[in-house]
mmCIF file of C-alpha atoms and ligand atoms in Angstrom:
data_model
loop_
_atom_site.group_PDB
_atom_site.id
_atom_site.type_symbol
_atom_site.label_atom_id
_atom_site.label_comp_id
_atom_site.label_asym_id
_atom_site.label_seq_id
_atom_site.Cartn_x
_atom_site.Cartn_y
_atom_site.Cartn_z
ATOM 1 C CA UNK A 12 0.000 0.000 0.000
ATOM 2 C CA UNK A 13 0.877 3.195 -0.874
ATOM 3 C CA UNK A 14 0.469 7.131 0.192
ATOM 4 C CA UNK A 15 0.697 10.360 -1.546
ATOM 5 C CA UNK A 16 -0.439 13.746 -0.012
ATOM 6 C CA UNK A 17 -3.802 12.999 -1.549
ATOM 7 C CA UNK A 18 -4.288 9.288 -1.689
ATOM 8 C CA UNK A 19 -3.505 6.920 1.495
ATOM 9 C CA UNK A 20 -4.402 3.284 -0.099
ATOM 10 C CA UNK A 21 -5.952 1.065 1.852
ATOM 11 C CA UNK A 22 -6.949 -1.358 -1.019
ATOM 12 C CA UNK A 23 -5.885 -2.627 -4.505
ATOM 13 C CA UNK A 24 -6.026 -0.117 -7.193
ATOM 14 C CA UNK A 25 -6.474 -1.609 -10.669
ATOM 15 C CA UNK A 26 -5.334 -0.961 -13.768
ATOM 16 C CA UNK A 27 -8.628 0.734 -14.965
ATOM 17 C CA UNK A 28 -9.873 3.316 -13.619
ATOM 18 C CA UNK A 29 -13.210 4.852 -13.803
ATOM 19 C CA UNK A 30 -13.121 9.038 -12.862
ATOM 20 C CA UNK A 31 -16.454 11.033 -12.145
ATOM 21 C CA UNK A 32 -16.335 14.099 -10.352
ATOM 22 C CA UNK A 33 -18.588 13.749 -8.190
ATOM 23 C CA UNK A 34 -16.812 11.447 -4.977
ATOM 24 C CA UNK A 35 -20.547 10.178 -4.572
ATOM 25 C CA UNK A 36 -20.972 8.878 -7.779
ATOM 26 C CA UNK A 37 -17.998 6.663 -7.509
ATOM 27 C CA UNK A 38 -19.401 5.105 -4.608
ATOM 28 C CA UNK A 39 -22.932 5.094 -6.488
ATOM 29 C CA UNK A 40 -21.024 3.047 -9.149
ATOM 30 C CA UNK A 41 -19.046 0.812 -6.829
ATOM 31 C CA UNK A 42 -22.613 -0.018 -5.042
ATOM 32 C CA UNK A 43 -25.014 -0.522 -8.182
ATOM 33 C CA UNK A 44 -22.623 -2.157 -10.877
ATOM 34 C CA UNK A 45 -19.654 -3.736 -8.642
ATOM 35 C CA UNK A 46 -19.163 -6.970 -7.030
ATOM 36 C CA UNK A 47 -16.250 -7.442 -4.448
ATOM 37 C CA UNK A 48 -15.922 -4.167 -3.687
ATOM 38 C CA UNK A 49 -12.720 -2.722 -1.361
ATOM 39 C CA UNK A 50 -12.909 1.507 -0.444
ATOM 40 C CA UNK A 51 -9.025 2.297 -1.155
ATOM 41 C CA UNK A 52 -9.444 6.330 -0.680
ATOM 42 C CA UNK A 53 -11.386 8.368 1.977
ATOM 43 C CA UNK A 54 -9.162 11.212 2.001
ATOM 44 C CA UNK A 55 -10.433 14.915 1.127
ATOM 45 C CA UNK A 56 -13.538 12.759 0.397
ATOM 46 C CA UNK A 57 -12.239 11.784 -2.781
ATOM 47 C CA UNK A 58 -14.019 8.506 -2.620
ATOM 48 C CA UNK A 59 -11.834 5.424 -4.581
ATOM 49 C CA UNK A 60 -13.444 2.159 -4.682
ATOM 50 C CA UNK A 61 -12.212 -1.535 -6.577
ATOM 51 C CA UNK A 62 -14.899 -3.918 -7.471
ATOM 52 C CA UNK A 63 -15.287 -6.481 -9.941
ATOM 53 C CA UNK A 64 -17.349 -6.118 -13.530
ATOM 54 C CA UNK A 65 -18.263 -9.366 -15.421
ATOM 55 C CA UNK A 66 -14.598 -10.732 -13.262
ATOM 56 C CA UNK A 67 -12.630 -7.389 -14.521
ATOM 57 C CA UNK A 68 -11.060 -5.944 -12.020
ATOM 58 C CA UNK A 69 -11.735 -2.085 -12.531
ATOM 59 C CA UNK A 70 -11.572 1.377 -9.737
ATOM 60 C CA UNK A 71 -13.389 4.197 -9.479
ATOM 61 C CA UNK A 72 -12.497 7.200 -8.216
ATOM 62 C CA UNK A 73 -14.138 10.796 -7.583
ATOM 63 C CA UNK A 74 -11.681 13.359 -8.938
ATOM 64 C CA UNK A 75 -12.905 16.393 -8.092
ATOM 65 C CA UNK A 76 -14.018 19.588 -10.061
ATOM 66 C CA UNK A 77 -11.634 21.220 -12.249
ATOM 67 C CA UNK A 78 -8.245 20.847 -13.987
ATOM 68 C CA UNK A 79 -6.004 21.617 -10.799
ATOM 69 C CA UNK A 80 -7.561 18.118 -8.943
ATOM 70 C CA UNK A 81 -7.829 15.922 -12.027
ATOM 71 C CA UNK A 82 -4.558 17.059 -12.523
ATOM 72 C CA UNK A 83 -3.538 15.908 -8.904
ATOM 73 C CA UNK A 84 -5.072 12.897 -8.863
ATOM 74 C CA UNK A 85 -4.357 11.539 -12.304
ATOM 75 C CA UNK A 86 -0.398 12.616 -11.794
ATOM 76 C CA UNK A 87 -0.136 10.511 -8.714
ATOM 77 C CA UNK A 88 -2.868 7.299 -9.770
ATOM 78 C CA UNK A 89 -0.204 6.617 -13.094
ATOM 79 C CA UNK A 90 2.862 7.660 -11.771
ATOM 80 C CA UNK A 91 2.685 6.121 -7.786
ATOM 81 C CA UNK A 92 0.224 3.957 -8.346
ATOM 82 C CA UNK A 93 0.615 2.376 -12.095
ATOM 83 C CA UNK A 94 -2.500 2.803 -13.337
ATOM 84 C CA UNK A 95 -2.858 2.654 -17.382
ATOM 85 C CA UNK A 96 -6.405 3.425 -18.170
ATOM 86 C CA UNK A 97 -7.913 6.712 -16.944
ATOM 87 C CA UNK A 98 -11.651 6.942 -18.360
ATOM 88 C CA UNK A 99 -13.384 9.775 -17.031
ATOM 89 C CA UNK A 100 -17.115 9.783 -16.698
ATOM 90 C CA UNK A 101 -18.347 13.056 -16.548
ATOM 91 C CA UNK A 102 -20.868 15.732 -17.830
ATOM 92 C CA UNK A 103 -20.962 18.932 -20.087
ATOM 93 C CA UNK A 104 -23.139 21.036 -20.822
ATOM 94 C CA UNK A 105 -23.851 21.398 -25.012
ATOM 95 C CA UNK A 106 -23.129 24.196 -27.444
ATOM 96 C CA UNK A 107 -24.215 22.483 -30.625
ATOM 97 C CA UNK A 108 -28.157 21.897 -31.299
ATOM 98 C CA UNK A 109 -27.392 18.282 -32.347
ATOM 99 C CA UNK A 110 -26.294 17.041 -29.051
ATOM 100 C CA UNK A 111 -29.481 17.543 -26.372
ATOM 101 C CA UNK A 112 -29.596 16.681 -22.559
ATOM 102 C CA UNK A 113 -28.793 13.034 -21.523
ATOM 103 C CA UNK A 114 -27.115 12.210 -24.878
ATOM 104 C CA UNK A 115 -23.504 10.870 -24.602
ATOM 105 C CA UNK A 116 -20.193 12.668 -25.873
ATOM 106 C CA UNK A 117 -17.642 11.424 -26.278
ATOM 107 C CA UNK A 118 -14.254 13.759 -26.161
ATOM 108 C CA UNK A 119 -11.944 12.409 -29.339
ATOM 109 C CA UNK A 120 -9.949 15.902 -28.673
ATOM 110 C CA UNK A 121 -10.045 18.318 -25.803
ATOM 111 C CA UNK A 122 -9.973 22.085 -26.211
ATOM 112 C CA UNK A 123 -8.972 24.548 -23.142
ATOM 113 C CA UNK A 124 -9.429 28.541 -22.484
ATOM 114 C CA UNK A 125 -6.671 27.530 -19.372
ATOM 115 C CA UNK A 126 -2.834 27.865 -19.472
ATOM 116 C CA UNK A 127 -2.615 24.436 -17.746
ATOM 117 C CA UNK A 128 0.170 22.892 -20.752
ATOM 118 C CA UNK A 129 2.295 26.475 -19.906
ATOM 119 C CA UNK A 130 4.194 23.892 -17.550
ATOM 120 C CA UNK A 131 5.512 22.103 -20.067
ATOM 121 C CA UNK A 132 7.031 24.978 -22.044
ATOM 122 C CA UNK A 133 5.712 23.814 -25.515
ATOM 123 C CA UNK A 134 7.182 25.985 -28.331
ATOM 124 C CA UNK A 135 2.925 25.865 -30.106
ATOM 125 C CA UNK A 136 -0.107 24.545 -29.034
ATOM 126 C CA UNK A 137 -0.434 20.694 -27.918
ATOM 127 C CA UNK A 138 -3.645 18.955 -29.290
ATOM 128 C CA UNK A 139 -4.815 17.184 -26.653
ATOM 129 C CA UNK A 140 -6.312 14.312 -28.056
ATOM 130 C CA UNK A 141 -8.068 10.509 -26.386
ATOM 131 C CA UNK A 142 -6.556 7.418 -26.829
ATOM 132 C CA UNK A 143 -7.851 5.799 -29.606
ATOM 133 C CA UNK A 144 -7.218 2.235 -28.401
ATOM 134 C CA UNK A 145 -9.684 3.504 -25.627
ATOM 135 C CA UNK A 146 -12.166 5.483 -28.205
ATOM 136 C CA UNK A 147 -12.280 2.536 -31.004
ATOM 137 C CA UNK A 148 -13.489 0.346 -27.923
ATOM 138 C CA UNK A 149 -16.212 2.453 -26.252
ATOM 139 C CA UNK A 150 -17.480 3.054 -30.032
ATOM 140 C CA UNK A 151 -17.823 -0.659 -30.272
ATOM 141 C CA UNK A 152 -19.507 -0.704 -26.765
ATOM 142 C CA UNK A 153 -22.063 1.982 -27.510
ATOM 143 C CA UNK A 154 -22.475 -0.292 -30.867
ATOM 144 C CA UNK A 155 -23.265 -3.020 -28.898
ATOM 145 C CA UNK A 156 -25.551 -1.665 -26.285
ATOM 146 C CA UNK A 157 -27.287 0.240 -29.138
ATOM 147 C CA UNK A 158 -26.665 4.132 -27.419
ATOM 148 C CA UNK A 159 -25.779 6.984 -29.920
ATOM 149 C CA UNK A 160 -22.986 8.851 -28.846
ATOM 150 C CA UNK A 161 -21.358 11.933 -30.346
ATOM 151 C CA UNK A 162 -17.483 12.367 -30.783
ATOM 152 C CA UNK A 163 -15.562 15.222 -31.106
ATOM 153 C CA UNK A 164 -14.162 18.268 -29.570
ATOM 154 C CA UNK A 165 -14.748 19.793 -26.147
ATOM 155 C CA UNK A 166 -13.730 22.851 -24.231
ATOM 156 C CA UNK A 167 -11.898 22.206 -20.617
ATOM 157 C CA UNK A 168 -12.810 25.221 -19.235
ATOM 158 C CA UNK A 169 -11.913 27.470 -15.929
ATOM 159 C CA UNK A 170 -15.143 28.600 -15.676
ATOM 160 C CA UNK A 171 -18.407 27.106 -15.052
ATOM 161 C CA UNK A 172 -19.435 30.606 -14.228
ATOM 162 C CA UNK A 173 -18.225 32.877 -17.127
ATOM 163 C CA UNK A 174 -18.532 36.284 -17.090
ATOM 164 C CA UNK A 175 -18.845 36.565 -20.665
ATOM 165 C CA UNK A 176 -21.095 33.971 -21.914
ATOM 166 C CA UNK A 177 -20.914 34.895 -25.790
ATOM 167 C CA UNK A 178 -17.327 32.811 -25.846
ATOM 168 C CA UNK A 179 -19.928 30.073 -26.284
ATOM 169 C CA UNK A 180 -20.123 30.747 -29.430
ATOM 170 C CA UNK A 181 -16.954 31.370 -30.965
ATOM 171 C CA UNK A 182 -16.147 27.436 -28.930
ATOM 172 C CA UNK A 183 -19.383 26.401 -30.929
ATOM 173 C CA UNK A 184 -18.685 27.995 -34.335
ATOM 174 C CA UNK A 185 -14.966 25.823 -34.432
ATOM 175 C CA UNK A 186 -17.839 22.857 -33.627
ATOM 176 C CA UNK A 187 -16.666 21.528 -30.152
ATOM 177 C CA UNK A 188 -19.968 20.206 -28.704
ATOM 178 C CA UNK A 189 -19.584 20.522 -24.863
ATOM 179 C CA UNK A 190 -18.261 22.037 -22.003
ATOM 180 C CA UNK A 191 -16.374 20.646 -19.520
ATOM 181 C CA UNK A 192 -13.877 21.140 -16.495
ATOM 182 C CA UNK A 193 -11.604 18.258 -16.573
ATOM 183 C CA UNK A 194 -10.631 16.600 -20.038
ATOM 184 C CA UNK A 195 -7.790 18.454 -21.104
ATOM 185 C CA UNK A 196 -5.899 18.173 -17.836
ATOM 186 C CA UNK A 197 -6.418 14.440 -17.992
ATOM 187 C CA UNK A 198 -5.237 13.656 -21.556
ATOM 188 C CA UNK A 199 -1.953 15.841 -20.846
ATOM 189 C CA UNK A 200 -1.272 13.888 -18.047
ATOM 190 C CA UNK A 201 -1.857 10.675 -19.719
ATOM 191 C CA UNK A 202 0.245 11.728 -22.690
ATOM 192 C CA UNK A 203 2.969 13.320 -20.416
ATOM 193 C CA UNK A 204 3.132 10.230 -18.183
ATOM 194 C CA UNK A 205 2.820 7.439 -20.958
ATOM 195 C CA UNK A 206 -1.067 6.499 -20.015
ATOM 196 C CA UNK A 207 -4.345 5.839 -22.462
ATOM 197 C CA UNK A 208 -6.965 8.410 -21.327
ATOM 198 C CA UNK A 209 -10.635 8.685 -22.566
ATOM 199 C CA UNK A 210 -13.422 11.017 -21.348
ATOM 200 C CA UNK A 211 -16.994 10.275 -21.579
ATOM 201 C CA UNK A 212 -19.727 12.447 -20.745
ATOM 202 C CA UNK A 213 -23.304 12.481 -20.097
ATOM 203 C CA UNK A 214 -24.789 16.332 -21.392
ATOM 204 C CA UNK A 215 -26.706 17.531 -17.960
ATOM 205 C CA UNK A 216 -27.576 20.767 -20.116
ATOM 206 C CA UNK A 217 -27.429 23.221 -22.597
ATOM 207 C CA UNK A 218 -25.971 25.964 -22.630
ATOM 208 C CA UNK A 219 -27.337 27.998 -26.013
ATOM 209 C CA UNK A 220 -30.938 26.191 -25.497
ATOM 210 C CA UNK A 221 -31.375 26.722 -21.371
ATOM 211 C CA UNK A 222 -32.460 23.215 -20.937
ATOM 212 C CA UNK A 223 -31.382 20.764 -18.434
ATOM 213 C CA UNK A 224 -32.129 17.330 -17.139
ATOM 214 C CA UNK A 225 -35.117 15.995 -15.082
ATOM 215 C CA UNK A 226 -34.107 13.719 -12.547
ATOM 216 C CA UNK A 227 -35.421 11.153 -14.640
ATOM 217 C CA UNK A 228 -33.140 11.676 -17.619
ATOM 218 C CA UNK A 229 -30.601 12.215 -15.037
ATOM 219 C CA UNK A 230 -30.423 8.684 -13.656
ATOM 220 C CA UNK A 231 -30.956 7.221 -16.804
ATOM 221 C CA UNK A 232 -28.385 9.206 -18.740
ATOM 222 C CA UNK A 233 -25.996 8.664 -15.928
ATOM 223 C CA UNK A 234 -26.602 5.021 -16.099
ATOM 224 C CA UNK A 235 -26.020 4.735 -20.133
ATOM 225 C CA UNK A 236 -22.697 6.369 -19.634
ATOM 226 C CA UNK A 237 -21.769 4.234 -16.175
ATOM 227 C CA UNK A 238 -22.800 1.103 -18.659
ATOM 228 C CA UNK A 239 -20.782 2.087 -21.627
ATOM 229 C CA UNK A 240 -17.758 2.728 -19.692
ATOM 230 C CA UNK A 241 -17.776 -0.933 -17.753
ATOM 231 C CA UNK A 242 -18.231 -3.031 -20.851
ATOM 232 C CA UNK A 243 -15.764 -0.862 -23.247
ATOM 233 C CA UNK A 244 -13.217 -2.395 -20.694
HETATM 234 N N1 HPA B 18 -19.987 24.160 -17.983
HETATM 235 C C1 HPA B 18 -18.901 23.548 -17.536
HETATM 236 N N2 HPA B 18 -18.906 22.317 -17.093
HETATM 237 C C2 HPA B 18 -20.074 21.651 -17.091
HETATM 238 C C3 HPA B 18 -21.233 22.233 -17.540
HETATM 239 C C4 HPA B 18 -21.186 23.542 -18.010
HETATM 240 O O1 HPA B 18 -22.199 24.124 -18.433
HETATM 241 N N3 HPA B 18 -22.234 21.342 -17.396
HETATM 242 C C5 HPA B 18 -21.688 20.224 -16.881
HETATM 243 N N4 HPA B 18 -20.376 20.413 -16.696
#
């Protein structure tokens, strides 16, 4: 067992792991779709569970809102704790018409308005991009459990308060179809650290139509995505 300043490991962590944000919804995950399931994490609440899927061993872990804490956690689960599949599970909210509340995006590329690469001094712009090992398979798994998902571009943003909301649609015009806090922080770290990353999101709402989810879609949407991430694996 292991410890960093933000993980003290009092269980196996595997190899896959699933990410939400939300601490809660890891241990929503671990409860409804795991079997043998060990709590590695507690601290800061960042809730890390190992189960069982179909006899795969898989984690899941609540990273936190942002690109500072999926930052955190993602630098210390590959680098102290080996893991080689990050797959986060999140939502966005939409900028494109096409993609309503409760359908599933899927980020091929992440976009940013942050300066979180400036640490690595890149002489351009880095594309952050998924792994396509892990994006080939959850196409197949949507496939197979019949869910439409759309892939593309999304924005990692600072803000999910902006002051100026009409950067919405410059994002929109270049055709990235969500907005999200996490992505691009999570695919540098993988590429940076030698680790397949892959972020899937349920849309919760949209932005340019003021729409968001009823509970109902909610669950359900949340489920879809929770079920497309455990069989892509
Ligand atoms: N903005 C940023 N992140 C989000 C949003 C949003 O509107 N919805 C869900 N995650």
């Amino acid at each position: 067992m292991k410890n960093t300043p933000h993980i003290i490991q009092t269980a196996e962590i595997a190899d896959t792991v699933l990410l939400p944000g939300d601490p809660l919804r890891a241990k929503y995950v671990a409860e409804n779709f795991l079997e043998n399931v060990q709590q590695f994490n507690a601290v800061r609440g960042a809730l890390g569970f190992t189960g069982t899927y179909n006899g795969k061993k898989v984690s899941v872990f609540g990273t936190g809102m942002g690109m500072p804490s999926i930052g955190i956690y993602s630098y210390e689960l590959i680098n102290v704790f080996g893991v080689k599949n990050l797959i986060r599970i999140g939502s966005c909210g939409s900028i494109q018409k096409s993609v309503k509340v409760s359908d599933i995006v899927i980020a091929m590329g992440a976009s940013t308005d942050s300066n979180y690469a400036d640490q690595y001094q890149l002489p351009g712009t880095f594309s952050a991009v998924a792994d396509f090992e892990l994006l080939s398979k959850a196409k197949a798994a949507a496939d197979e459990l019949s869910l439409n998902v759309a892939i593309g571009n999304v924005l990692s943003s600072n803000y999910f308060y902006c002051d100026d909301v009409s950067v919405n649609y410059k994002w929109a015009k270049m055709g990235i179809l969500g907005i999200e806090m996490e992505a691009f922080a999570l695919y540098l770290a993988a590429a940076r650290y030698n680790a397949k990353a892959l972020c899937i999101l349920t849309v919760s709402d949209s932005i340019i139509e003021k729409a968001d989810m009823t509970a109902q879609q909610r669950e359900n949407g949340l489920n879809d995505m929770i079920k497309l991430s455990l069989t892509m694996i």
